Short mmCIF file of C-alpha atoms in Angstrom, two decimals:
data_model
loop_
_atom_site.label_atom_id
_atom_site.label_comp_id
_atom_site.label_asym_id
_atom_site.label_seq_id
_atom_site.Cartn_x
_atom_site.Cartn_y
_atom_site.Cartn_z
CA UNK G 1 0.00 -0.01 -0.01
CA UNK G 2 1.26 3.46 -0.81
CA UNK G 3 2.21 5.67 2.03
CA UNK G 4 0.62 9.11 1.90
CA UNK G 5 1.56 12.31 3.71
CA UNK G 6 -1.73 13.95 2.93
CA UNK G 7 -4.09 14.88 5.70
CA UNK G 8 -4.73 17.52 8.35
CA UNK G 9 -1.67 19.63 9.12
CA UNK G 10 -0.69 19.36 12.76
CA UNK G 11 0.73 22.48 14.42
CA UNK G 12 2.50 23.13 17.68
CA UNK G 13 4.54 25.93 19.25
CA UNK G 14 7.62 26.10 21.45
CA UNK G 15 9.71 29.08 22.61
CA UNK G 16 12.08 28.92 19.63
CA UNK G 17 10.17 27.73 16.63
CA UNK G 18 6.86 26.76 15.08
CA UNK G 19 5.81 24.80 12.08
CA UNK G 20 4.55 27.35 9.60
CA UNK G 21 4.91 25.94 6.12
CA UNK G 22 1.61 24.08 5.89
CA UNK G 23 -0.68 25.86 8.36
CA UNK G 24 -1.81 28.45 5.81
CA UNK G 25 -2.01 27.76 2.10
CA UNK G 26 -0.02 30.40 0.25
CA UNK G 27 -0.10 31.22 -3.42
CA UNK G 28 3.53 31.29 -4.44
CA UNK G 29 5.78 30.20 -7.28
CA UNK G 30 9.45 29.23 -7.18
CA UNK G 31 11.84 31.71 -8.75
CA UNK G 32 14.44 29.82 -10.87
CA UNK G 33 17.17 32.39 -10.30
CA UNK G 34 20.32 30.59 -11.43
CA UNK G 35 22.67 32.68 -9.34
CA UNK G 36 20.57 32.29 -6.21
CA UNK G 37 20.18 28.56 -6.80
CA UNK G 38 23.93 28.11 -7.18
CA UNK G 39 24.60 30.15 -3.99
CA UNK G 40 22.08 28.15 -1.98
CA UNK G 41 23.55 24.90 -3.25
CA UNK G 42 27.06 25.98 -2.20
CA UNK G 43 25.81 26.94 1.26
CA UNK G 44 24.10 23.58 1.76
CA UNK G 45 27.09 21.57 0.54
CA UNK G 46 29.37 23.55 2.84
CA UNK G 47 27.05 22.59 5.70
CA UNK G 48 27.18 18.94 4.60
CA UNK G 49 23.42 18.93 4.19
CA UNK G 50 23.21 15.56 2.42
CA UNK G 51 21.60 12.13 2.70
CA UNK G 52 24.36 10.70 4.83
CA UNK G 53 24.09 13.51 7.38
CA UNK G 54 20.30 13.28 7.56
CA UNK G 55 20.50 9.50 8.05
CA UNK G 56 23.06 9.98 10.82
CA UNK G 57 20.71 12.43 12.57
CA UNK G 58 17.33 10.80 11.93
CA UNK G 59 17.89 7.22 10.80
CA UNK G 60 17.27 5.53 7.43
CA UNK G 61 13.78 7.07 7.08
CA UNK G 62 15.05 10.60 7.65
CA UNK G 63 15.50 11.73 4.01
CA UNK G 64 11.97 10.47 3.20
CA UNK G 65 10.36 12.33 6.10
CA UNK G 66 6.59 12.76 5.80
CA UNK G 67 4.29 15.11 7.59
CA UNK G 68 3.53 12.47 10.24
CA UNK G 69 7.27 12.30 11.08
CA UNK G 70 7.73 16.01 11.73
CA UNK G 71 6.97 16.10 15.45
CA UNK G 72 9.30 13.25 16.30
CA UNK G 73 12.11 14.23 13.94
CA UNK G 74 12.03 17.85 15.19
CA UNK G 75 12.77 16.59 18.67
CA UNK G 76 15.53 14.30 17.47
CA UNK G 77 17.43 17.02 15.62
CA UNK G 78 20.22 18.80 17.53
CA UNK G 79 20.23 22.52 18.09
CA UNK G 80 22.99 23.09 15.57
CA UNK G 81 23.34 24.76 12.17
CA UNK G 82 22.80 21.41 10.38
CA UNK G 83 19.86 20.55 12.65
CA UNK G 84 18.23 23.93 11.99
CA UNK G 85 18.75 23.59 8.23
CA UNK G 86 16.99 20.22 8.41
CA UNK G 87 14.13 21.74 10.39
CA UNK G 88 13.69 24.52 7.87
CA UNK G 89 14.16 22.62 4.60
CA UNK G 90 13.39 18.98 5.35
CA UNK G 91 10.66 19.28 8.00
CA UNK G 92 9.24 22.63 6.85
CA UNK G 93 9.46 24.27 10.28
CA UNK G 94 10.07 27.99 10.67
CA UNK G 95 13.31 28.99 12.42
CA UNK G 96 14.74 32.30 13.57
CA UNK G 97 16.70 34.49 11.18
CA UNK G 98 19.78 34.16 13.43
CA UNK G 99 19.58 30.36 13.20
CA UNK G 100 19.13 30.55 9.43
CA UNK G 101 22.21 32.76 9.08
CA UNK G 102 24.21 30.40 11.30
CA UNK G 103 23.22 27.52 9.04
CA UNK G 104 23.37 29.12 5.56
CA UNK G 105 25.34 32.29 5.95
CA UNK G 106 24.07 35.70 4.82
CA UNK G 107 24.56 34.86 1.15
CA UNK G 108 22.86 31.48 1.46
CA UNK G 109 19.86 32.93 3.29
CA UNK G 110 19.51 35.75 0.75
CA UNK G 111 19.58 33.10 -1.99
CA UNK G 112 16.92 31.03 -0.26
CA UNK G 113 14.62 34.05 0.03
CA UNK G 114 15.25 34.98 -3.59
CA UNK G 115 14.02 31.57 -4.76
CA UNK G 116 10.84 32.07 -2.70
CA UNK G 117 11.22 28.64 -1.15
CA UNK G 118 11.10 30.50 2.13
CA UNK G 119 9.98 33.98 3.18
CA UNK G 120 10.94 36.35 5.98
CA UNK G 121 8.30 37.07 8.61
CA UNK G 122 9.78 39.47 11.13
CA UNK G 123 12.68 37.65 12.80
CA UNK G 124 11.56 34.24 11.50
CA UNK G 125 12.26 32.42 8.25
CA UNK G 126 9.14 30.59 7.15
CA UNK G 127 9.42 27.74 4.59
CA UNK G 128 6.98 27.53 1.70
CA UNK G 129 8.63 24.59 0.01
CA UNK G 130 11.30 22.04 0.86
CA UNK G 131 14.85 21.20 -0.19
CA UNK G 132 15.72 17.56 0.37
CA UNK G 133 18.87 15.56 -0.46
CA UNK G 134 18.16 12.54 -2.67
CA UNK G 135 20.38 10.38 -4.90
CA UNK G 136 23.32 12.67 -4.25
CA UNK G 137 21.32 15.68 -5.41
CA UNK G 138 19.63 18.60 -3.70
CA UNK G 139 16.00 18.62 -4.78
CA UNK G 140 13.57 21.50 -4.18
CA UNK G 141 9.81 21.12 -4.52
CA UNK G 142 6.58 22.10 -2.83
CA UNK G 143 5.97 21.60 0.86
CA UNK G 144 4.12 18.75 2.48
CA UNK G 145 0.88 18.04 0.64
CA UNK G 146 -2.25 19.21 2.48
CA UNK G 147 -4.96 18.14 0.03
CA UNK G 148 -7.27 20.65 -1.60
CA UNK G 149 -5.19 23.55 -0.27
CA UNK G 150 -2.14 22.55 -2.29
CA UNK G 151 -1.20 25.16 -4.90
CA UNK G 152 -2.37 24.60 -8.46
CA UNK G 153 0.47 22.83 -10.21
CA UNK G 154 1.76 21.30 -6.99
CA UNK G 155 5.17 19.68 -7.56
CA UNK G 156 5.73 16.57 -5.47
CA UNK G 157 8.81 15.44 -3.59
CA UNK G 158 11.27 12.76 -4.62
CA UNK G 159 8.77 9.92 -4.39
CA UNK G 160 9.23 6.14 -4.25
CA UNK G 161 8.16 5.94 -7.92
CA UNK G 162 10.96 8.35 -8.80
CA UNK G 163 13.46 6.02 -7.08
CA UNK G 164 12.03 3.00 -8.95
CA UNK G 165 12.53 4.71 -12.30
CA UNK G 166 16.01 5.81 -11.29
CA UNK G 167 16.86 2.22 -10.41
CA UNK G 168 15.64 0.83 -13.75
CA UNK G 169 17.35 3.36 -16.03
CA UNK G 170 20.55 2.33 -17.82
CA UNK G 171 23.51 4.49 -16.75
CA UNK G 172 25.85 4.09 -19.73
CA UNK G 173 27.12 7.26 -21.42
CA UNK G 174 24.52 8.85 -23.72
CA UNK G 175 24.64 11.72 -26.12
CA UNK G 176 21.15 13.24 -25.82
CA UNK G 177 18.61 12.40 -23.13
CA UNK G 178 14.97 13.41 -22.70
CA UNK G 179 12.83 13.42 -19.55
CA UNK G 180 9.13 14.02 -20.19
CA UNK G 181 6.74 15.06 -17.44
CA UNK G 182 9.85 16.01 -15.50
CA UNK G 183 8.17 17.33 -12.32
CA UNK G 184 10.97 18.49 -10.05
CA UNK G 185 13.51 17.32 -12.62
CA UNK G 186 14.94 14.35 -10.70
CA UNK G 187 15.30 12.02 -13.70
CA UNK G 188 16.70 14.78 -15.88
CA UNK G 189 19.33 15.67 -13.29
CA UNK G 190 20.30 12.04 -12.81
CA UNK G 191 20.63 11.62 -16.57
CA UNK G 192 22.82 14.73 -16.74
CA UNK G 193 25.58 12.79 -14.96
CA UNK G 194 26.01 10.44 -17.92
CA UNK G 195 24.58 12.37 -20.85
CA UNK G 196 26.08 15.14 -22.92
CA UNK G 197 22.81 17.11 -23.06
CA UNK G 198 19.42 16.60 -21.42
CA UNK G 199 16.06 18.09 -22.34
CA UNK G 200 13.31 18.11 -19.72
CA UNK G 201 9.70 18.88 -20.59
CA UNK G 202 6.60 19.56 -18.50
CA UNK G 203 3.23 21.15 -19.05
CA UNK G 204 3.32 22.65 -15.55
CA UNK G 205 5.12 26.03 -15.37
CA UNK G 206 5.89 25.45 -11.68
CA UNK G 207 7.58 22.14 -12.53
CA UNK G 208 9.65 23.89 -15.19
CA UNK G 209 10.69 26.49 -12.59
CA UNK G 210 11.59 23.87 -9.99
CA UNK G 211 13.63 21.85 -12.51
CA UNK G 212 15.62 24.93 -13.58
CA UNK G 213 16.18 25.84 -9.95
CA UNK G 214 17.29 22.30 -9.08
CA UNK G 215 19.81 22.29 -11.89
CA UNK G 216 21.29 25.48 -10.47
CA UNK G 217 21.24 24.10 -6.93
CA UNK G 218 23.41 21.21 -8.08
CA UNK G 219 25.69 23.15 -10.39
CA UNK G 220 24.38 21.32 -13.43
CA UNK G 221 24.58 23.19 -16.75
CA UNK G 222 23.70 20.54 -19.36
CA UNK G 223 19.95 20.40 -18.67
CA UNK G 224 17.57 22.39 -20.91
CA UNK G 225 14.00 22.81 -19.63
CA UNK G 226 11.10 23.33 -22.04
CA UNK G 227 7.46 24.08 -21.28
CA UNK G 228 4.95 21.85 -23.05
CA UNK G 229 3.04 18.57 -23.01
CA UNK G 230 4.96 15.29 -23.27
CA UNK G 231 6.79 15.15 -26.62
CA UNK G 232 5.36 18.35 -28.13
CA UNK G 233 8.39 20.54 -27.20
CA UNK G 234 10.78 18.11 -28.93
CA UNK G 235 8.89 17.48 -32.17
CA UNK G 236 11.27 16.22 -34.86
CA UNK G 237 14.13 15.50 -32.45
CA UNK G 238 15.58 12.14 -31.40
CA UNK G 239 17.39 10.96 -28.29
CA UNK G 240 19.53 8.16 -26.93
CA UNK G 241 17.69 7.93 -23.61
CA UNK G 242 14.09 8.79 -22.73
CA UNK G 243 12.74 8.67 -19.20
CA UNK G 244 9.20 9.37 -18.02
CA UNK G 245 7.56 9.38 -14.60
CA UNK G 246 4.60 11.49 -15.70
CA UNK G 247 1.24 11.38 -13.85
CA UNK G 248 0.01 7.90 -14.70
CA UNK G 249 -2.54 7.12 -12.00
CA UNK G 250 -5.82 5.95 -13.59
CA UNK G 251 -8.64 7.67 -11.73
CA UNK G 252 -11.76 9.77 -12.21
CA UNK G 253 -9.96 12.71 -10.58
CA UNK G 254 -7.98 15.58 -12.06
CA UNK G 255 -7.22 17.63 -8.95
CA UNK G 256 -3.55 16.72 -8.55
CA UNK G 257 -1.47 17.48 -11.58
CA UNK G 258 1.48 15.42 -10.36
CA UNK G 259 -0.66 12.29 -9.86
CA UNK G 260 -3.77 12.21 -12.02
CA UNK G 261 -3.58 11.91 -15.81
CA UNK G 262 -5.72 15.02 -16.32
CA UNK G 263 -7.13 15.37 -19.82
CA UNK G 264 -6.62 11.70 -20.64
CA UNK G 265 -9.28 9.02 -20.35
CA UNK G 266 -8.41 5.80 -18.50
CA UNK G 267 -4.80 4.77 -19.30
CA UNK G 268 -4.51 6.88 -22.44
CA UNK G 269 -1.63 8.96 -21.05
CA UNK G 270 0.38 5.82 -20.51
CA UNK G 271 -0.55 4.51 -23.94
CA UNK G 272 0.51 7.80 -25.51
CA UNK G 273 3.90 7.76 -23.81
CA UNK G 274 4.60 4.11 -24.59
CA UNK G 275 3.50 4.22 -28.25
CA UNK G 276 5.12 7.55 -29.11
CA UNK G 277 8.48 7.09 -27.39
CA UNK G 278 10.05 4.79 -30.07
CA UNK G 279 9.75 7.42 -32.79
CA UNK G 280 11.92 9.78 -30.66
CA UNK G 281 14.63 7.14 -30.03
CA UNK G 282 17.85 6.88 -31.98
CA UNK G 283 18.92 3.40 -33.04
CA UNK G 284 20.43 1.77 -29.96
CA UNK G 285 18.53 4.12 -27.66
CA UNK G 286 16.60 3.23 -24.49
CA UNK G 287 13.23 4.40 -23.14
CA UNK G 288 12.33 3.84 -19.51
CA UNK G 289 8.94 4.86 -18.14
CA UNK G 290 6.55 4.22 -15.30
CA UNK G 291 3.00 3.75 -16.54
CA UNK G 292 -0.36 2.11 -15.79
CA UNK G 293 -2.35 -0.29 -17.91
CA UNK G 294 -5.84 -1.71 -17.58
CA UNK G 295 -7.28 -5.17 -18.07
CA UNK G 296 -10.60 -6.96 -17.84
CA UNK G 297 -9.11 -9.39 -15.33
CA UNK G 298 -5.91 -10.29 -13.52
CA UNK G 299 -5.47 -13.28 -15.80
CA UNK G 300 -5.25 -11.00 -18.87
CA UNK G 301 -3.39 -8.19 -17.15
CA UNK G 302 -0.61 -7.65 -19.73
CA UNK G 303 -2.58 -8.05 -22.97
CA UNK G 304 -3.13 -4.32 -23.40
CA UNK G 305 0.43 -3.16 -22.75
CA UNK G 306 1.79 -5.86 -25.07
CA UNK G 307 -0.52 -4.51 -27.79
CA UNK G 308 0.97 -1.05 -27.28
CA UNK G 309 4.45 -2.49 -27.81
CA UNK G 310 3.79 -4.44 -31.00
CA UNK G 311 5.72 -3.53 -34.17
CA UNK G 312 7.65 -0.60 -32.67
CA UNK G 313 11.19 -1.60 -33.74
CA UNK G 314 12.13 -2.10 -30.09
CA UNK G 315 12.75 -4.99 -27.76
CA UNK G 316 10.60 -4.39 -24.69
CA UNK G 317 10.72 -5.42 -21.06
CA UNK G 318 7.53 -4.95 -19.01
CA UNK G 319 7.93 -5.13 -15.24
CA UNK G 320 4.73 -5.13 -13.17
CA UNK G 321 5.44 -3.48 -9.80
CA UNK G 322 1.93 -3.51 -8.34
CA UNK G 323 -1.50 -4.70 -9.35
CA UNK G 324 -4.92 -4.41 -7.83
CA UNK G 325 -8.62 -4.77 -8.47
CA UNK G 326 -10.58 -1.48 -8.68
CA UNK G 327 -11.51 -1.39 -4.98
CA UNK G 328 -7.98 -1.98 -3.72
CA UNK G 329 -6.61 0.50 -6.28
CA UNK G 330 -9.09 3.12 -5.12
CA UNK G 331 -8.36 2.43 -1.45
CA UNK G 332 -4.62 2.84 -1.94
CA UNK G 333 -4.81 6.15 -3.76
CA UNK G 334 -7.45 7.60 -1.42
CA UNK G 335 -5.83 6.53 1.83
CA UNK G 336 -5.37 10.20 2.77
CA UNK G 337 -9.17 10.28 3.30
CA UNK G 338 -9.32 7.27 5.61
CA UNK G 339 -9.77 9.44 8.74
CA UNK G 340 -13.12 10.57 7.32
CA UNK G 341 -15.18 7.44 6.63
CA UNK G 342 -17.88 9.35 4.76
CA UNK G 343 -15.47 11.05 2.35
CA UNK G 344 -13.43 7.89 2.01
CA UNK G 345 -16.46 5.80 1.20
CA UNK G 346 -17.69 8.36 -1.35
CA UNK G 347 -14.31 8.32 -3.07
CA UNK G 348 -14.24 4.53 -3.17
CA UNK G 349 -17.74 4.47 -4.71
CA UNK G 350 -16.81 7.10 -7.27
CA UNK G 351 -13.62 5.33 -8.32
CA UNK G 352 -15.09 1.85 -8.50
CA UNK G 353 -18.08 3.12 -10.50
CA UNK G 354 -15.60 4.72 -12.93
CA UNK G 355 -13.77 1.42 -13.47
CA UNK G 356 -17.01 -0.51 -13.78
CA UNK G 357 -18.08 1.87 -16.58
CA UNK G 358 -14.75 1.23 -18.28
CA UNK G 359 -15.20 -2.53 -17.95
CA UNK G 360 -11.97 -2.79 -15.98
CA UNK G 361 -11.27 -5.55 -13.46
CA UNK G 362 -7.51 -5.07 -12.91
CA UNK G 363 -5.09 -2.17 -12.84
CA UNK G 364 -1.33 -2.67 -13.11
CA UNK G 365 1.31 -0.07 -12.37
CA UNK G 366 4.84 -0.79 -13.48
CA UNK G 367 7.74 -0.03 -15.76
CA UNK G 368 8.06 -0.34 -19.52
CA UNK G 369 11.63 -0.45 -20.82
CA UNK G 370 12.44 -0.36 -24.54
CA UNK G 371 15.61 -0.69 -26.56
CA UNK G 372 15.44 0.37 -30.20
CA UNK G 373 17.51 -1.69 -32.64
CA UNK G 374 17.53 -2.78 -36.23
CA UNK G 375 16.15 -6.19 -37.11
CA UNK G 376 13.03 -7.92 -38.37
CA UNK G 377 12.08 -9.64 -35.08
CA UNK G 378 11.71 -7.91 -31.74
CA UNK G 379 10.94 -9.39 -28.33
CA UNK G 380 8.44 -8.46 -25.62
CA UNK G 381 9.17 -9.88 -22.17
CA UNK G 382 6.87 -9.47 -19.15
CA UNK G 383 7.89 -10.00 -15.54
CA UNK G 384 6.94 -8.79 -12.10
CA UNK G 385 9.13 -7.39 -9.33
CA UNK G 386 8.70 -6.45 -5.70
CA UNK G 387 8.87 -2.66 -5.54
CA UNK G 388 10.28 -2.91 -2.02
CA UNK G 389 13.24 -5.03 -3.18
CA UNK G 390 14.05 -3.05 -6.29
CA UNK G 391 17.69 -1.91 -6.45
CA UNK G 392 19.89 -0.32 -9.05
CA UNK G 393 19.42 -2.43 -12.17
CA UNK G 394 21.44 -0.71 -14.87
CA UNK G 395 23.78 -3.65 -15.47
CA UNK G 396 20.87 -6.11 -15.38
CA UNK G 397 18.88 -4.03 -17.85
CA UNK G 398 21.82 -4.00 -20.26
CA UNK G 399 22.18 -7.78 -19.99
CA UNK G 400 18.45 -8.36 -20.49
CA UNK G 401 18.33 -6.36 -23.70
CA UNK G 402 21.50 -7.95 -25.05
CA UNK G 403 19.87 -11.31 -24.37
CA UNK G 404 16.59 -10.34 -26.02
CA UNK G 405 18.47 -9.23 -29.15
CA UNK G 406 20.15 -12.64 -29.30
CA UNK G 407 16.98 -14.63 -28.58
CA UNK G 408 15.15 -12.76 -31.32
CA UNK G 409 17.48 -14.41 -33.80
CA UNK G 410 17.10 -17.92 -32.39
CA UNK G 411 14.67 -20.45 -33.75
CA UNK G 412 15.40 -23.03 -31.02
CA UNK G 413 17.25 -23.05 -27.65
CA UNK G 414 19.62 -25.59 -29.21
CA UNK G 415 21.25 -22.62 -30.96
CA UNK G 416 22.61 -21.51 -27.59
CA UNK G 417 25.12 -24.40 -27.68
CA UNK G 418 27.71 -22.22 -29.42
CA UNK G 419 27.37 -19.20 -27.08
CA UNK G 420 29.79 -18.36 -24.30
CA UNK G 421 27.96 -17.52 -21.07
CA UNK G 422 28.82 -16.83 -17.44
CA UNK G 423 26.88 -16.12 -14.25
CA UNK G 424 26.44 -12.42 -13.65
CA UNK G 425 28.54 -10.99 -10.83
CA UNK G 426 25.62 -10.72 -8.40
CA UNK G 427 24.02 -14.08 -9.32
CA UNK G 428 24.06 -16.83 -6.68
CA UNK G 429 23.25 -20.55 -6.80
CA UNK G 430 21.49 -21.53 -3.56
CA UNK G 431 21.26 -25.19 -2.65
CA UNK G 432 19.89 -26.84 0.48
CA UNK G 433 21.40 -30.00 1.94
CA UNK G 434 19.25 -33.04 1.25
CA UNK G 435 17.08 -31.29 -1.39
CA UNK G 436 17.19 -31.76 -5.12
CA UNK G 437 17.79 -28.85 -7.45
CA UNK G 438 18.68 -25.29 -6.55
CA UNK G 439 17.53 -21.72 -6.79
CA UNK G 440 19.40 -19.15 -8.86
CA UNK G 441 19.00 -15.61 -7.50
CA UNK G 442 20.27 -12.26 -8.75
CA UNK G 443 21.02 -10.21 -5.65
CA UNK G 444 20.64 -6.89 -7.42
CA UNK G 445 18.24 -5.07 -9.69
CA UNK G 446 14.81 -6.69 -9.75
CA UNK G 447 16.03 -9.65 -7.65
CA UNK G 448 14.74 -12.37 -10.02
CA UNK G 449 15.01 -16.01 -9.06
CA UNK G 450 14.55 -19.30 -10.91
CA UNK G 451 14.29 -22.89 -9.66
CA UNK G 452 16.54 -25.28 -11.63
CA UNK G 453 17.34 -28.99 -11.41
CA UNK G 454 20.65 -30.61 -10.49
CA UNK G 455 21.62 -31.16 -14.13
CA UNK G 456 21.28 -27.46 -14.91
CA UNK G 457 23.31 -26.60 -11.79
CA UNK G 458 26.12 -28.86 -13.04
CA UNK G 459 26.17 -26.93 -16.34
CA UNK G 460 26.03 -23.54 -14.62
CA UNK G 461 29.12 -24.42 -12.59
CA UNK G 462 30.99 -25.04 -15.85
CA UNK G 463 29.98 -21.78 -17.52
CA UNK G 464 33.04 -19.61 -17.05
CA UNK G 465 32.68 -17.26 -20.01
CA UNK G 466 35.37 -19.09 -21.99
CA UNK G 467 33.68 -22.41 -22.66
CA UNK G 468 30.67 -22.55 -24.96
CA UNK G 469 27.41 -23.91 -23.60
CA UNK G 470 28.05 -27.10 -25.58
CA UNK G 471 31.51 -27.47 -24.05
CA UNK G 472 30.12 -26.80 -20.53
CA UNK G 473 27.54 -29.57 -21.06
CA UNK G 474 30.28 -31.95 -22.16
CA UNK G 475 32.31 -31.08 -19.05
CA UNK G 476 29.27 -31.80 -16.91
CA UNK G 477 29.09 -35.24 -18.64
CA UNK G 478 25.47 -35.00 -19.55
CA UNK G 479 23.49 -34.89 -22.82
CA UNK G 480 22.24 -31.50 -24.06
CA UNK G 481 18.73 -31.74 -22.61
CA UNK G 482 16.16 -29.29 -23.94
CA UNK G 483 14.99 -28.41 -20.41
CA UNK G 484 18.52 -27.30 -19.44
CA UNK G 485 18.83 -25.16 -22.53
CA UNK G 486 15.43 -23.60 -21.80
CA UNK G 487 16.58 -22.83 -18.24
CA UNK G 488 19.74 -21.21 -19.57
CA UNK G 489 17.72 -19.07 -21.95
CA UNK G 490 15.42 -17.98 -19.12
CA UNK G 491 18.41 -17.11 -16.89
CA UNK G 492 19.91 -15.19 -19.80
CA UNK G 493 16.71 -13.22 -20.44
CA UNK G 494 16.44 -12.37 -16.73
CA UNK G 495 19.94 -10.95 -16.67
CA UNK G 496 21.30 -13.65 -14.37
CA UNK G 497 23.62 -14.93 -17.11
CA UNK G 498 25.70 -12.68 -19.30
CA UNK G 499 26.97 -13.12 -22.83
CA UNK G 500 30.72 -13.25 -23.34
CA UNK G 501 32.32 -12.68 -26.74
#
């Protein structure tokens, strides 16, 4: 179930400080002043305001602090410049001007006020938004969500879905990268580390402003931000990497621009992104996106997304991260209303009626990864992964698509006999004493696993990257069984085996 920080905004006072950022809804917009952003970034880096420091002060959950954590975390923080910076920018608590100067310096405080992320109120500095360290970056965005009082064009924090997409994106060197529906710009900034030039697009002017500001905060100068919907600002251009974590939640709502696919019926936003992305990819390019797709039932859950991926000149890997029937889906996305049974029930009825009208019995949310390449045959692979176990998968993704390109040319698993394979670095063979067979696990990426028999284990032990599959089978002193070759192909497609030249 998704965690939500939405709900009533608790307030309290003490002699030194008060939470002020979410007690009164303000109409404000971030100012993407490059000089101010750079100065604020320097001040925060000098203070060592980063993930490691926040974890040391607040524990592993510190950088992902939600509104419900504020009271406890406030009391855990020390009365120090770093502690006060965390109160102001992570927890959205007002602090005194003197404490702000001690934390940021005069130049840093002036920069913060210039960006409008905070404002001066007498001798207090009152936060409007937040600046949070994530993935080695400093990310600014709107303050804690408070429901209907959120500003129009609310820009969300670095969310779990953002981390999932970051984990599934290949991190090889690219020439040109594109992030559509960029939000706060997280994926664009991450891509800037391994891309010559990045374009980020968003229909929301506040998102465009936050992305520009975040580039300045991090001293990044190879990200170009364009205002517009999805691919419209890059018509006629092509890229080596495309990422997308646009609003993909299928719902009857349109109130939250960062969540709901406003202006698109059902899963049409996801369909648009998936079907249009290949035409903007260079040969050899990758597209990685988080989307939703609908089905009549759980048994047919991937039929629709596979139809989107047909005949697109790409190999595709679909990874389901969560799935639910309409009631569970509605309950998860309306959990912020659970303290009010009447409103919660009304929302559940409205959402389930919407899905019933659409004829939908199952909603899947997950990732679609594509690799464009030449060739007459292209592969579509579907898997599922536990979102809570997902880790950085760049190497696995590269292996999977290399495998799919090979398998597309095979007519029979017997053709693997001439290939040289080896277990991936993070792959493990787990055997239990007294039990037949074993389990092969990749302890990285999507953490896939596959049960294999003893004969396949004997062959896996012989695969050292130098011997061919046929030679490894001979060393294991067994005939080339079809079931073993099928297991090897499956391990290869899951990224647990790698091809060696």
